[in-house]
Tab-separated table of C-alpha atoms in Angstrom:
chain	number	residue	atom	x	y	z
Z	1	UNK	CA	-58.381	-110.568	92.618
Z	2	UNK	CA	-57.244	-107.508	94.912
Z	3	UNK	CA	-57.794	-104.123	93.854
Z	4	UNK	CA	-55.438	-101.663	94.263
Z	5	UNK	CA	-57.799	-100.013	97.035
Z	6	UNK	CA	-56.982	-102.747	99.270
Z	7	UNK	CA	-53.537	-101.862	99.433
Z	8	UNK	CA	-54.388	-98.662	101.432
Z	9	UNK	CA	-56.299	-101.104	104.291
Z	10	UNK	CA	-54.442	-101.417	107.042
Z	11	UNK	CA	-53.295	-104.652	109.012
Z	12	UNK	CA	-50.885	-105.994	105.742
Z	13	UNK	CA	-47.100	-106.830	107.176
Z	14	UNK	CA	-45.135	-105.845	104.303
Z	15	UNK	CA	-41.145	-106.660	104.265
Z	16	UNK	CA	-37.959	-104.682	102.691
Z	17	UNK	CA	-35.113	-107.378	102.221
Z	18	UNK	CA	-31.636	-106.177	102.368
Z	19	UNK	CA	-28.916	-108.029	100.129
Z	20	UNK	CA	-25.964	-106.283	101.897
Z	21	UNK	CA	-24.631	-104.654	98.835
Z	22	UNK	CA	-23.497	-100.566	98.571
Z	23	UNK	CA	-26.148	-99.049	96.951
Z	24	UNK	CA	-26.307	-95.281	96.901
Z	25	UNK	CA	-29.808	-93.715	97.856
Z	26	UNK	CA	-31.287	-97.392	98.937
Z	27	UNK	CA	-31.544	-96.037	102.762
Z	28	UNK	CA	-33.148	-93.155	101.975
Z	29	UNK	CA	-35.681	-95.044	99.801
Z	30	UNK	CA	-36.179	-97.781	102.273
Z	31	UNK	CA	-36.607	-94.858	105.104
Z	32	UNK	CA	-39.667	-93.194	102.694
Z	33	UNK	CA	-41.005	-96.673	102.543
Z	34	UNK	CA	-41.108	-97.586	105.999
Z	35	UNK	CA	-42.817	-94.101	106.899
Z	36	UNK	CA	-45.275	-94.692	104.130
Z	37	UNK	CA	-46.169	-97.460	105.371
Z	38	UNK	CA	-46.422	-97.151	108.966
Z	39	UNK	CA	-48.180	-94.182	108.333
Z	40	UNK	CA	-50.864	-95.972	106.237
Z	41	UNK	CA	-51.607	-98.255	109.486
Z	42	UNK	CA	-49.220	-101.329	108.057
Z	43	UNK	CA	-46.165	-103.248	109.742
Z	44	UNK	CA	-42.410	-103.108	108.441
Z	45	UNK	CA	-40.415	-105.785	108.605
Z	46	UNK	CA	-36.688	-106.121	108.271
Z	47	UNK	CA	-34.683	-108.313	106.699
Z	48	UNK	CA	-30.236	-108.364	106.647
Z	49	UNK	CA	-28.558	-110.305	104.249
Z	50	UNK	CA	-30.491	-111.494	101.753
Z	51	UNK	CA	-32.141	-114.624	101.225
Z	52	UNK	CA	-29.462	-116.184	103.818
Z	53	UNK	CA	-30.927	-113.486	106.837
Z	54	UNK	CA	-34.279	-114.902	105.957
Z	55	UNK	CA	-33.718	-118.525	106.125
Z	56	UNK	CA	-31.432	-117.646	109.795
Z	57	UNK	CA	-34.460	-115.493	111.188
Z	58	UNK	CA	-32.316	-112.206	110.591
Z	59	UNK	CA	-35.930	-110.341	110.686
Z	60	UNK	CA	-36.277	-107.487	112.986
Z	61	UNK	CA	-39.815	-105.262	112.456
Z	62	UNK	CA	-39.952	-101.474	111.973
Z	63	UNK	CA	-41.344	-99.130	114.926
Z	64	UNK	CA	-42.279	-95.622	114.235
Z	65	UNK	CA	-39.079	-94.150	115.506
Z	66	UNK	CA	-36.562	-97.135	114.592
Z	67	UNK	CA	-33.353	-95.219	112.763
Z	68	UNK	CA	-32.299	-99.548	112.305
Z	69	UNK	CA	-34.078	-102.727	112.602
Z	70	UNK	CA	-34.870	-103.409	116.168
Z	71	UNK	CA	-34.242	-106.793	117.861
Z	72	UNK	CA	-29.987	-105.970	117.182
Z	73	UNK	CA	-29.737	-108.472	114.579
């Protein structure tokens, strides 16, 4: 089993999936947690529309000064 130490080792690709639905504060949280995590050494990856964007390769990856997903999905 992982400890929760190993979360802070860099080199995990970690994703934030976006079901396209208003949701007040959600880019401001997503925005913390893509800092965060770049900051801690990780990659960010992007996902639009749900569970639909996934399965149609709607997956663009964080940089460090993306204000959207890159790749204009």
């Amino acid at each position: 089993t992982r400890r929760s130490s190993d979360l802070n080792s860099a080199g995990y690709t970690l994703a934030v999936i976006n079901i396209g639905a208003p949701a007040g504060g959600m880019s401001t949280a997503v925005r913390a947690f893509v800092r965060s995590a770049l900051y801690q050494g990780h990659s960010v990856l992007g996902i639009r529309d749900g569970i639909d964007g996934l399965l149609q390769d709607k997956v663009g990856r964080f940089g460090k000064h993306s204000k959207a997903i890159e790749n204009d999905l």
